[in-house]
Short mmCIF file of C-alpha atoms and ligand atoms in Angstrom, two decimals:
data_model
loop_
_atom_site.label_atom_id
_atom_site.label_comp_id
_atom_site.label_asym_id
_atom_site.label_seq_id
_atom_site.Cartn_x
_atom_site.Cartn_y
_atom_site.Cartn_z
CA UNK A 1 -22.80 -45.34 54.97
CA UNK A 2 -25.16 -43.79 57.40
CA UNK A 3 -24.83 -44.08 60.57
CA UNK A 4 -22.52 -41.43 61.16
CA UNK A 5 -21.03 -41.64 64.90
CA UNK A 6 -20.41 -39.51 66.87
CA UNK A 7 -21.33 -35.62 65.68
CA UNK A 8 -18.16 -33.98 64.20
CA UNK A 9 -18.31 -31.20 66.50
CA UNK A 10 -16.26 -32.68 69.52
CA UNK A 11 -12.48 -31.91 70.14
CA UNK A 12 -9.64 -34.27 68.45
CA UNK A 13 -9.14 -36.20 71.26
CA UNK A 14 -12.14 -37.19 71.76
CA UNK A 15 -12.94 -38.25 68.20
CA UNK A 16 -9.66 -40.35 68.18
CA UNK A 17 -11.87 -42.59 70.37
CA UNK A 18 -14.60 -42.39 69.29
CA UNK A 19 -15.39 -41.93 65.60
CA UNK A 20 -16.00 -45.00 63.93
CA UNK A 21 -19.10 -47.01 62.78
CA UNK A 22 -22.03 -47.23 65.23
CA UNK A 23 -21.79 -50.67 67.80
CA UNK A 24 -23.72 -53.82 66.60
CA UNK A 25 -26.55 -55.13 68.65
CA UNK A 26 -24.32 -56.57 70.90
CA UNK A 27 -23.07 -53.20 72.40
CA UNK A 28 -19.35 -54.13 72.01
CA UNK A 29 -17.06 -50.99 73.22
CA UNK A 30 -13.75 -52.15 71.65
CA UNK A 31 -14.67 -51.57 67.98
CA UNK A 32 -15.30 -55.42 65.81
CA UNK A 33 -13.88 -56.53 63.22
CA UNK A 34 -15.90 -57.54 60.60
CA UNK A 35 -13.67 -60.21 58.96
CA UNK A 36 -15.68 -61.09 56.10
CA UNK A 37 -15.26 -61.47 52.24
CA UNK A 38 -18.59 -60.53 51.03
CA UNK A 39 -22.02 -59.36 52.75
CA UNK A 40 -25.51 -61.41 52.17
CA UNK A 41 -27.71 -59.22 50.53
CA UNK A 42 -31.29 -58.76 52.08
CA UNK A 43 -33.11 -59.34 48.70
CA UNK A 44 -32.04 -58.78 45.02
CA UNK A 45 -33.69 -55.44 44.35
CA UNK A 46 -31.32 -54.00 47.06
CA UNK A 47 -28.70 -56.01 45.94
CA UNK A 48 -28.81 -54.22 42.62
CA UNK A 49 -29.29 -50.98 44.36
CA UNK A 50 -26.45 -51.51 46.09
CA UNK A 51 -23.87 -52.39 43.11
CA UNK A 52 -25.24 -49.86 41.40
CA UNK A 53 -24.22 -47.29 44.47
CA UNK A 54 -27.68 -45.88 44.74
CA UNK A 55 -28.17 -47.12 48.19
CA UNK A 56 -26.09 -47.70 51.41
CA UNK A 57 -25.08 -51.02 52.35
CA UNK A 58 -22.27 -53.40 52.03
CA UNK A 59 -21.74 -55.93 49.14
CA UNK A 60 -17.92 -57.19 48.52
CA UNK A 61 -14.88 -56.28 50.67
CA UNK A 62 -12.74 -54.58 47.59
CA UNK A 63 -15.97 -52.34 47.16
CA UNK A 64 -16.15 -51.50 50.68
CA UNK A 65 -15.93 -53.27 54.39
CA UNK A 66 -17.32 -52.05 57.82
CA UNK A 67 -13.82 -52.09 59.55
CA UNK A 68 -12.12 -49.95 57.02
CA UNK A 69 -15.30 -47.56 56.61
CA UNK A 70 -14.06 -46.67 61.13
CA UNK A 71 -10.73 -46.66 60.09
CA UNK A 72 -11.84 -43.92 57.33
CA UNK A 73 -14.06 -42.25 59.73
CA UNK A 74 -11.59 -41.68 62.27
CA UNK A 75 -9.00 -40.18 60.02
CA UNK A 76 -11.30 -38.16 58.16
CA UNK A 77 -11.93 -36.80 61.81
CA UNK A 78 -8.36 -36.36 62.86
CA UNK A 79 -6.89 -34.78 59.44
CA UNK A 80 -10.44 -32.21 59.51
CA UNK A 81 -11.47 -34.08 56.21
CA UNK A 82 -14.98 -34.38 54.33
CA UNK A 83 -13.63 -38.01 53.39
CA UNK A 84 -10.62 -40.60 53.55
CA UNK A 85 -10.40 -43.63 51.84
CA UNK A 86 -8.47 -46.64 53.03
CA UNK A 87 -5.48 -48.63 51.03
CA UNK A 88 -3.76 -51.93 51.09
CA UNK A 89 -0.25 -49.20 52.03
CA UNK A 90 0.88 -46.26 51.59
CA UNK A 91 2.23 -46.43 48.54
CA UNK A 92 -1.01 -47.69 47.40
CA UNK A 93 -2.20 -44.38 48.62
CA UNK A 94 -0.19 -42.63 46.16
CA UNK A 95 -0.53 -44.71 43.59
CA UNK A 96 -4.16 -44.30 43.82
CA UNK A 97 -3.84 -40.85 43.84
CA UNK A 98 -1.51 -40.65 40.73
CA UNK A 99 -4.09 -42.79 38.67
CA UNK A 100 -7.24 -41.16 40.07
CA UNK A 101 -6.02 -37.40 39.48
CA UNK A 102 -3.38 -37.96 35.96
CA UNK A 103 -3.35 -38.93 32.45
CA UNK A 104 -1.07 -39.08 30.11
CA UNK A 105 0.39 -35.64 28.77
CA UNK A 106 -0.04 -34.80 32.63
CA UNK A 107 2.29 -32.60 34.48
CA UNK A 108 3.54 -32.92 38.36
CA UNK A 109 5.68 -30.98 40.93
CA UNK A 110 7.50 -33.22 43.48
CA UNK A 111 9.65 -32.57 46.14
CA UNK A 112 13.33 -33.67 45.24
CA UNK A 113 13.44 -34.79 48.84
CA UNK A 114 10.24 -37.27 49.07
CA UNK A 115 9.77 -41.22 50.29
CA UNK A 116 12.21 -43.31 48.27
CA UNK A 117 9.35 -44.81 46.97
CA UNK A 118 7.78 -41.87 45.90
CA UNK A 119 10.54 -40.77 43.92
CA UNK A 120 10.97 -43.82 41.95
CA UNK A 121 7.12 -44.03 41.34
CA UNK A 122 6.97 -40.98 39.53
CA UNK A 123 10.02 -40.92 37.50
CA UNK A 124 9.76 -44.02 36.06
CA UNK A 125 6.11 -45.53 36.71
CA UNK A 126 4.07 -43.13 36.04
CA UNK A 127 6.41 -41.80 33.48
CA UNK A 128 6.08 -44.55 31.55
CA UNK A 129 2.52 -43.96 30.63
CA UNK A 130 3.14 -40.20 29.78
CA UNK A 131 2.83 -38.40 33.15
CA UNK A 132 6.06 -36.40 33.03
CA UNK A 133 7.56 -35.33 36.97
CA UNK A 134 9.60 -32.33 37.92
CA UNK A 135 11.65 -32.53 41.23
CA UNK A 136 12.32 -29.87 43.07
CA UNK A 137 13.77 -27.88 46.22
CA UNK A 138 11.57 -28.94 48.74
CA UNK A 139 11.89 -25.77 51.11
CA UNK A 140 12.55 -23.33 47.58
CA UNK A 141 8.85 -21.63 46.71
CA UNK A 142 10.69 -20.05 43.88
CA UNK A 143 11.40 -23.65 42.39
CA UNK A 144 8.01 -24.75 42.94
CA UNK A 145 6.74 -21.68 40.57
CA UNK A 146 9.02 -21.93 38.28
CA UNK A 147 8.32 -25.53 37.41
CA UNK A 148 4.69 -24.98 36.45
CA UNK A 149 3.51 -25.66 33.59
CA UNK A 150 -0.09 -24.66 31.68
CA UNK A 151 -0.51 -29.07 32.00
CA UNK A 152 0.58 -28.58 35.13
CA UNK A 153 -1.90 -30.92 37.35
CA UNK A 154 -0.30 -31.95 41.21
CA UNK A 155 1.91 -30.57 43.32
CA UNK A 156 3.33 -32.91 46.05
CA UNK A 157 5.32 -32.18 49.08
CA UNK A 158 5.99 -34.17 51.85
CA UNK A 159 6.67 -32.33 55.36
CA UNK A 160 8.94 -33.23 57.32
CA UNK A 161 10.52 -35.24 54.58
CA UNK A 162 12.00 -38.42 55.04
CA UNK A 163 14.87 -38.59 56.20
CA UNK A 164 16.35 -34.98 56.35
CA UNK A 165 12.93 -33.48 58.16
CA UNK A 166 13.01 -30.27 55.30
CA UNK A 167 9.93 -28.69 55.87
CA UNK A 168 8.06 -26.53 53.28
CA UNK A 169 5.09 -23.91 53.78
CA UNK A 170 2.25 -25.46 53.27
CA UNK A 171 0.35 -22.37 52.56
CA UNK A 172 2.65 -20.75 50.39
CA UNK A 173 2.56 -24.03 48.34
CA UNK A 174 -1.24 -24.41 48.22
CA UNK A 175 -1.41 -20.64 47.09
CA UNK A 176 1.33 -21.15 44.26
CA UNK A 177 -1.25 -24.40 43.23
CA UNK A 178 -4.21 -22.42 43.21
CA UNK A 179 -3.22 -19.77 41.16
CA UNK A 180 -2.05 -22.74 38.35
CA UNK A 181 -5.60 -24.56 38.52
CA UNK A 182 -3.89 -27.37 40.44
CA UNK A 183 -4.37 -29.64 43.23
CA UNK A 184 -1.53 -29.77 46.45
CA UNK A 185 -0.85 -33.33 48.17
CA UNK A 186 0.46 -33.06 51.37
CA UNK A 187 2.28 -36.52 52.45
CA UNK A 188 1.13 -36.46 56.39
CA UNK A 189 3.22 -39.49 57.78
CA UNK A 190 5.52 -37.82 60.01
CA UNK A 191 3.62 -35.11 61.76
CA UNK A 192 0.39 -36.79 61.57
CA UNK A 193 -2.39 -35.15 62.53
CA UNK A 194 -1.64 -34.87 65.46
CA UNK A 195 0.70 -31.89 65.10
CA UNK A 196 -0.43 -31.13 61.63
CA UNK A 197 -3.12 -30.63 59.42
CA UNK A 198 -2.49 -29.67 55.84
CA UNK A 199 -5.77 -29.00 54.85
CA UNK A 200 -6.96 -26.40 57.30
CA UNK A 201 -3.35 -24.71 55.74
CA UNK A 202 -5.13 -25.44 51.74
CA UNK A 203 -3.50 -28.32 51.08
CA UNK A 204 -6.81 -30.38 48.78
CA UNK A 205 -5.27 -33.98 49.66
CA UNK A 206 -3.39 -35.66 52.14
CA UNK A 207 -1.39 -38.82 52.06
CA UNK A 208 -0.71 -41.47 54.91
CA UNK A 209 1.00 -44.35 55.59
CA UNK A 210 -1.07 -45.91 58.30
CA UNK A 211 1.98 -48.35 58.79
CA UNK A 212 3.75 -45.61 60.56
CA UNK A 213 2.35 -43.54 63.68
CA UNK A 214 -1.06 -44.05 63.29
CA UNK A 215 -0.75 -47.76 63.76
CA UNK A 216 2.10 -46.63 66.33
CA UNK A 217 2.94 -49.92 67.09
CA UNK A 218 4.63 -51.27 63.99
CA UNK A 219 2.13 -54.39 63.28
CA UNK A 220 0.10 -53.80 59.97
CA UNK A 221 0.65 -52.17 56.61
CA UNK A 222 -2.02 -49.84 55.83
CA UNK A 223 -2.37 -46.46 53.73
CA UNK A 224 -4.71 -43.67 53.04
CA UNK A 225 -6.13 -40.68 51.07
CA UNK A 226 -8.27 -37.46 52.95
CA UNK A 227 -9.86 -35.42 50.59
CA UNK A 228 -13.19 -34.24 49.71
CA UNK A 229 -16.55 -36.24 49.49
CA UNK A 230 -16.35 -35.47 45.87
CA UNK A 231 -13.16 -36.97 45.02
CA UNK A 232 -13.36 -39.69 47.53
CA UNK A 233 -17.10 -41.00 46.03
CA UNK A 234 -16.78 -40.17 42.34
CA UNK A 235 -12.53 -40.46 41.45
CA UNK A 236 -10.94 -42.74 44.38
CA UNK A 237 -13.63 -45.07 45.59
CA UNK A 238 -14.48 -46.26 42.09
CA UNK A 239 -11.09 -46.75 40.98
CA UNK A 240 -10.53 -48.57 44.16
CA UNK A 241 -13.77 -50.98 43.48
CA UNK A 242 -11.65 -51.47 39.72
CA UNK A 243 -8.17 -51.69 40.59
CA UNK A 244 -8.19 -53.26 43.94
CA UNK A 245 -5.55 -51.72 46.11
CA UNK A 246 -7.92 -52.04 48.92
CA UNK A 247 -6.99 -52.06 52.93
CA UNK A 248 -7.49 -55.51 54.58
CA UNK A 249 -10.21 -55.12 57.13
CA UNK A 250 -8.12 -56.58 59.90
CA UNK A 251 -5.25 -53.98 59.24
CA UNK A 252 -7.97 -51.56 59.30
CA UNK A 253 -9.32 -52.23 62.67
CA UNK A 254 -5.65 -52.71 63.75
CA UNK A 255 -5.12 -48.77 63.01
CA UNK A 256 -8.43 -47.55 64.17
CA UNK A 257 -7.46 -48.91 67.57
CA UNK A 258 -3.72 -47.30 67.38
CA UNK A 259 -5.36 -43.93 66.69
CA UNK A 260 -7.20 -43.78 69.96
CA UNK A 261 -3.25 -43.45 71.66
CA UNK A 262 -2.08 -41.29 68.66
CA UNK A 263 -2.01 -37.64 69.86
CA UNK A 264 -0.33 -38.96 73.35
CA UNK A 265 2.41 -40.97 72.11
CA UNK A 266 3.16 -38.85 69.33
CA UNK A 267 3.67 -36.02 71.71
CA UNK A 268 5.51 -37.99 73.91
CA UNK A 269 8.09 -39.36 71.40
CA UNK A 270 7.95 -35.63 70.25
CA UNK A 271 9.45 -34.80 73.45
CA UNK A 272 11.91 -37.13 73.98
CA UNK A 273 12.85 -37.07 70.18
CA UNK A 274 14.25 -33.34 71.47
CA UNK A 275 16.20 -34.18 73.62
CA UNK A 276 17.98 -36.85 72.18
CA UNK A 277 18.40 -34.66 68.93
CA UNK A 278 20.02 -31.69 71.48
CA UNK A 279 22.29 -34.19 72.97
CA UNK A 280 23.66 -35.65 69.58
CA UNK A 281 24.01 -32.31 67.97
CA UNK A 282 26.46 -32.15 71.30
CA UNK A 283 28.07 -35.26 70.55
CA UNK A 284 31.92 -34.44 69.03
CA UNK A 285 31.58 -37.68 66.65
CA UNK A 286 27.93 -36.28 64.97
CA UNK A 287 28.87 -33.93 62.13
CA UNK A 288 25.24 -32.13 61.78
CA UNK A 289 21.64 -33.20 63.21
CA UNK A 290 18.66 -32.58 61.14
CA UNK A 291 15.28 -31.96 63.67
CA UNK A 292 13.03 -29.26 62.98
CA UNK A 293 12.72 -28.57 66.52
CA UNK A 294 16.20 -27.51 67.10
CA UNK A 295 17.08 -23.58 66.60
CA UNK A 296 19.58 -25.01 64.30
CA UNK A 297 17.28 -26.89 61.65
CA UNK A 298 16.85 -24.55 58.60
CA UNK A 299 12.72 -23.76 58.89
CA UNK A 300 12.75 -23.91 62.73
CA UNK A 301 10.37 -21.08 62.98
CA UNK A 302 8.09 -22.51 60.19
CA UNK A 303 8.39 -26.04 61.69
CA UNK A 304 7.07 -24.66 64.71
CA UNK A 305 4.11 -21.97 63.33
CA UNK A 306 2.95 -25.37 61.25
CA UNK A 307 3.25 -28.43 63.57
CA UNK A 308 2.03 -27.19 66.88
CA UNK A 309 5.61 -26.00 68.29
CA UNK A 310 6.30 -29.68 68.17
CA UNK A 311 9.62 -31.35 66.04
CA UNK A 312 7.89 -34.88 65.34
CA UNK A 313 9.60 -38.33 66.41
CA UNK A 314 12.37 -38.61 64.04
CA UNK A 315 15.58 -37.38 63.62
CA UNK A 316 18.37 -37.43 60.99
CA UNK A 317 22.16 -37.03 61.66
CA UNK A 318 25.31 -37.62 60.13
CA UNK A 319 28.60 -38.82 61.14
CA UNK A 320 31.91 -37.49 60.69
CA UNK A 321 33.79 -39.58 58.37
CA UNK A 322 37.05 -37.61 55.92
CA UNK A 323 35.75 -39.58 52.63
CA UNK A 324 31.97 -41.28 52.13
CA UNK A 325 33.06 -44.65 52.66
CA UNK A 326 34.86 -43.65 55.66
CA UNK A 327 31.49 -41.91 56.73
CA UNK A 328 29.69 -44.79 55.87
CA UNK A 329 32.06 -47.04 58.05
CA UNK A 330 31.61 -44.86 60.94
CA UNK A 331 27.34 -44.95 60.73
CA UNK A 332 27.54 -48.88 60.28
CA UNK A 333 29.37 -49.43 63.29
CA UNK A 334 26.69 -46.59 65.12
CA UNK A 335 24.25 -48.87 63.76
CA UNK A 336 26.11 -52.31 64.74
CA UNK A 337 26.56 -51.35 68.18
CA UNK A 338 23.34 -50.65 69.22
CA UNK A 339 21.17 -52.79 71.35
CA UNK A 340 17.82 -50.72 72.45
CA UNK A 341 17.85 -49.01 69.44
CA UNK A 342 16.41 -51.63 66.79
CA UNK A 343 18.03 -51.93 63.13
CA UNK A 344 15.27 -51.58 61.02
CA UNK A 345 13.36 -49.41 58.44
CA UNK A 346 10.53 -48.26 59.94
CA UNK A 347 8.90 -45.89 61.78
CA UNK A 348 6.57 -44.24 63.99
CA UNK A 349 6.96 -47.11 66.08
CA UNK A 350 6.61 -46.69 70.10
CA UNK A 351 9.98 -48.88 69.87
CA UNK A 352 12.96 -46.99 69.05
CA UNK A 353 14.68 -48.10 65.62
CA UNK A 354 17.50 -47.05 64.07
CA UNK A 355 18.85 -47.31 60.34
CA UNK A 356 20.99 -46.36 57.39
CA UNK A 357 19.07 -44.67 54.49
CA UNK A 358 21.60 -44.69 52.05
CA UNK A 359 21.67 -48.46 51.43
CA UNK A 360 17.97 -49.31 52.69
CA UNK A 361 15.07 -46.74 52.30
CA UNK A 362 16.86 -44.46 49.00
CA UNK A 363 19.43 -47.96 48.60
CA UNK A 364 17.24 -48.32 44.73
CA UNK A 365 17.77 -44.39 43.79
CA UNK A 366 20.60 -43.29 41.38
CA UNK A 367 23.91 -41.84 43.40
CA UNK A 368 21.84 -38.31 41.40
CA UNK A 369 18.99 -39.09 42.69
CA UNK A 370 20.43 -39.64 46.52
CA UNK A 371 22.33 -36.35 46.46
CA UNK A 372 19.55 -34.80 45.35
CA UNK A 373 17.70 -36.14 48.35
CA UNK A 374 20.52 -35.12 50.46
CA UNK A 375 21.19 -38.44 51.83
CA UNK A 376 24.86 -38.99 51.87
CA UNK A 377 26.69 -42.89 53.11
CA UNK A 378 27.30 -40.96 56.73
CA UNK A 379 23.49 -40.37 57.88
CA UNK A 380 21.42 -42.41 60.18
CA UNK A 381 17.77 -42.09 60.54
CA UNK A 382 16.84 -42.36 64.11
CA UNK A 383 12.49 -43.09 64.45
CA UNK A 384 12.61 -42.20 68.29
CA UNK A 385 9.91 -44.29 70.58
CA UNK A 386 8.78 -44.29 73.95
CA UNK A 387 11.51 -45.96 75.67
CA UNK A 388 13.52 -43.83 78.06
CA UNK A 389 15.54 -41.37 76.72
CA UNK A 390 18.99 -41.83 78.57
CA UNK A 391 18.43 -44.90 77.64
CA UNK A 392 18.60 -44.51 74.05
CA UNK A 393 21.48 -42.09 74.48
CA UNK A 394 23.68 -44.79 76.21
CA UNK A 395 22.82 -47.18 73.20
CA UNK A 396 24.08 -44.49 70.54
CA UNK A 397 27.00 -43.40 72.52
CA UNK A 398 28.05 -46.94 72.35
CA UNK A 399 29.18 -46.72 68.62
CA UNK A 400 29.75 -42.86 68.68
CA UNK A 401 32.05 -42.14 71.43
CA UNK A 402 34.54 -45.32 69.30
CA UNK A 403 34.16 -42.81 66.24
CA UNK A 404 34.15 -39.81 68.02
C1 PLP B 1 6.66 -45.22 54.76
C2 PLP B 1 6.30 -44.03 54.01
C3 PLP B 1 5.51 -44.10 52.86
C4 PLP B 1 5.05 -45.42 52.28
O1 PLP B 1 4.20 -46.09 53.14
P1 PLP B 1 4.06 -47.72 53.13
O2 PLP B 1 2.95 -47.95 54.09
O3 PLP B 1 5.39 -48.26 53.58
O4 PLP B 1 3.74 -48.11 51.74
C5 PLP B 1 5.18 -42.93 52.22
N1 PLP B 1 5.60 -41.74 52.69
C6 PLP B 1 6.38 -41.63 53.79
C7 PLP B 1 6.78 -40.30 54.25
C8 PLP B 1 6.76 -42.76 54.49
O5 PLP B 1 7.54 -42.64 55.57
#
């Protein structure tokens, strides 16, 4: 559509609040939501035009919808892209992505350490219509080259990975891709971008779940895709028009408001998200804390040259426990005793929650598949929010100091 608003020349922050779709007559300053099915056409010529795609202009809601064009807008803005296109989730995103860019006899890198989701989406979905996966080391280059192939088509990380926060170099990554002729997905939904922004670093796509931070406040399902104008109009948006894994315009608006507060609360949960991490990693009862803004975490310095010196929100950390079920005993009662903290899997929420990703998130992966991911019956995935952070220390030391 045309009426591009505003120019993309101002700072972040300021297109956070104000990239979007131009105001109707009425002037409204809160964004509307246009809550509507299908769009009357002004005569039939233009109608036809319109299906067609030779001119501008709105005609069915799976095709395309006002609302989600500001929530595409904005995040185009935010992640630095030519184009983003809106889905129903972010799952949706990737399976969009998988069916846009792969056919059968198809070959992709993935990170051994991605979504649960993601993982069981390319091993056995698109697997079963002759797209064949490789997992890998997220944080080992080496891996990554030596899986190529000549069919060799995607690469796909995910940084920080969910729910150990491994972070790979993006660069490095989108170099090794290059050189094979193929295309690097970044999955953005933990640093957002906010902190990061994988395509300034030559990543070609990037992947959100708008359900997490960007919404921020845990309401709505949405997903996305950034990429170029030339992927976005000629591979996404038509398959999106066939296949209909479209974002709901009401989710859409819902997330185009949450993105105005995104850079402050993510920075703020950022913040409090390290200390929380420093005082578990104290804690006698905690057996190892994963946060890529401690000294400890693996690719601290990379963490830090890549997201902004910032660690994200969340944080992963095991208990001590002498066998797994014992360590698995030990995180339920963590888990149990909470009261601030909420049990459940989500996040990017401004409310703290708190949950177990060994029987919930990676509960449908093999016991292969969840070592693999490094995601053992003692760790806890802890999606820190805005609430104070003695707070939330108080809640966890209520089940930890009994194990400790
Ligand atoms: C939640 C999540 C997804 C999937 O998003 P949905 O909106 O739940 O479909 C993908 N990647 C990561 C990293 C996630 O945390």
């Amino acid at each position: 559509m045309s009426d591009q608003y505003p120019p993309a020349s101002l700072h972040p922050d300021t297109l956070a609040l104000h990239t979007g779709i131009a105001p109707s007559q009425y002037g409204e300053n809160s964004e509307a939501l246009y809550l509507s099915s299908c769009f009357v056409q002004p005569d039939a010529a233009a109608s036809a035009r319109r299906f067609a795609s030779e001119e501008d202009g709105y005609t069915y809601s799976r095709t395309s919808n006002p609302s989600v064009t500001a929530f595409e807008r904005r995040l185009a803005a935010l992640e630095g892209a030519e184009a983003a296109i809106g889905t129903a989730s972010g799952m949706a995103a990737i399976l969009l992505m998988g069916m846009g860019l792969l056919k059968s006899g198809d070959h992709v890198i993935c990170s051994q350490s991605m979504f649960g989701s993601t993982i069981k989406l390319f091993a056995s979905e698109f697997g079963k219509f002759g797209v064949a996966t490789t997992f890998v080391s997220q944080t080992d280059v080496a891996e990554w080259q030596a899986a190529l192939r000549p069919n060799t088509r995607l690469l796909f990380a995910e940084t920080p990975t969910n729910p150990l926060t491994e972070v790979c170099d993006i660069r490095a990554l989108s170099a090794l891709a290059q050189g094979a002729g193929a295309l690097l997905a970044v999955d953005n939904c933990f640093a957002t971008p906010a902190l990061q922004k994988p395509l300034a670093l030559g990543a070609d796509l990037v992947i959100h779940s708008g359900t997490k931070f960007l919404d921020g406040q845990g309401r709505v399902m949405a997903g996305a895709i950034c990429a170029s104008r030339k992927l976005v109009d000629e591979v996404f948006a038509p398959l999106i028009r066939t296949a209909g894994m479209v974002l709901a315009p009401f989710n859409a608006w819902v997330v185009h408001k949450g993105m105005e507060t995104l850079a402050v609360r993510v920075q703020a949960q950022s913040r409090h998200a390290l200390r929380i991490a420093q005082w578990l990693e104290a804690h006698p009862a905690v057996e190892r804390v994963f946060y890529p803004g401690l000294p400890s975490h693996p690719q601290h310095a990379l963490a830090m040259a890549q997201q902004e010196g910032v660690g994200g929100a969340v944080i992963a950390f095991s208990v001590k426990g002498d066998t797994p079920e014992r360590a698995r005993e030990h995180a339920f009662s963590v888990l149990d005793a909470c009261r601030i903290c909420k049990l459940a899997t989500n996040l990017g929420d401004v409310k703290t929650l708190i949950c177990h990703p060994a029987s919930t998130s990676h509960g449908r992966l093999s016991e292969e598949q969840r070592q693999a991911a490094g995601v053992g019956q003692g760790l806890i995935r802890l999606a820190v929010g805005l609430e104070h952070p003695t707070d939330i220390e108080t809640d966890l030391a209520r089940g930890l100091d009994v194990v400790g």
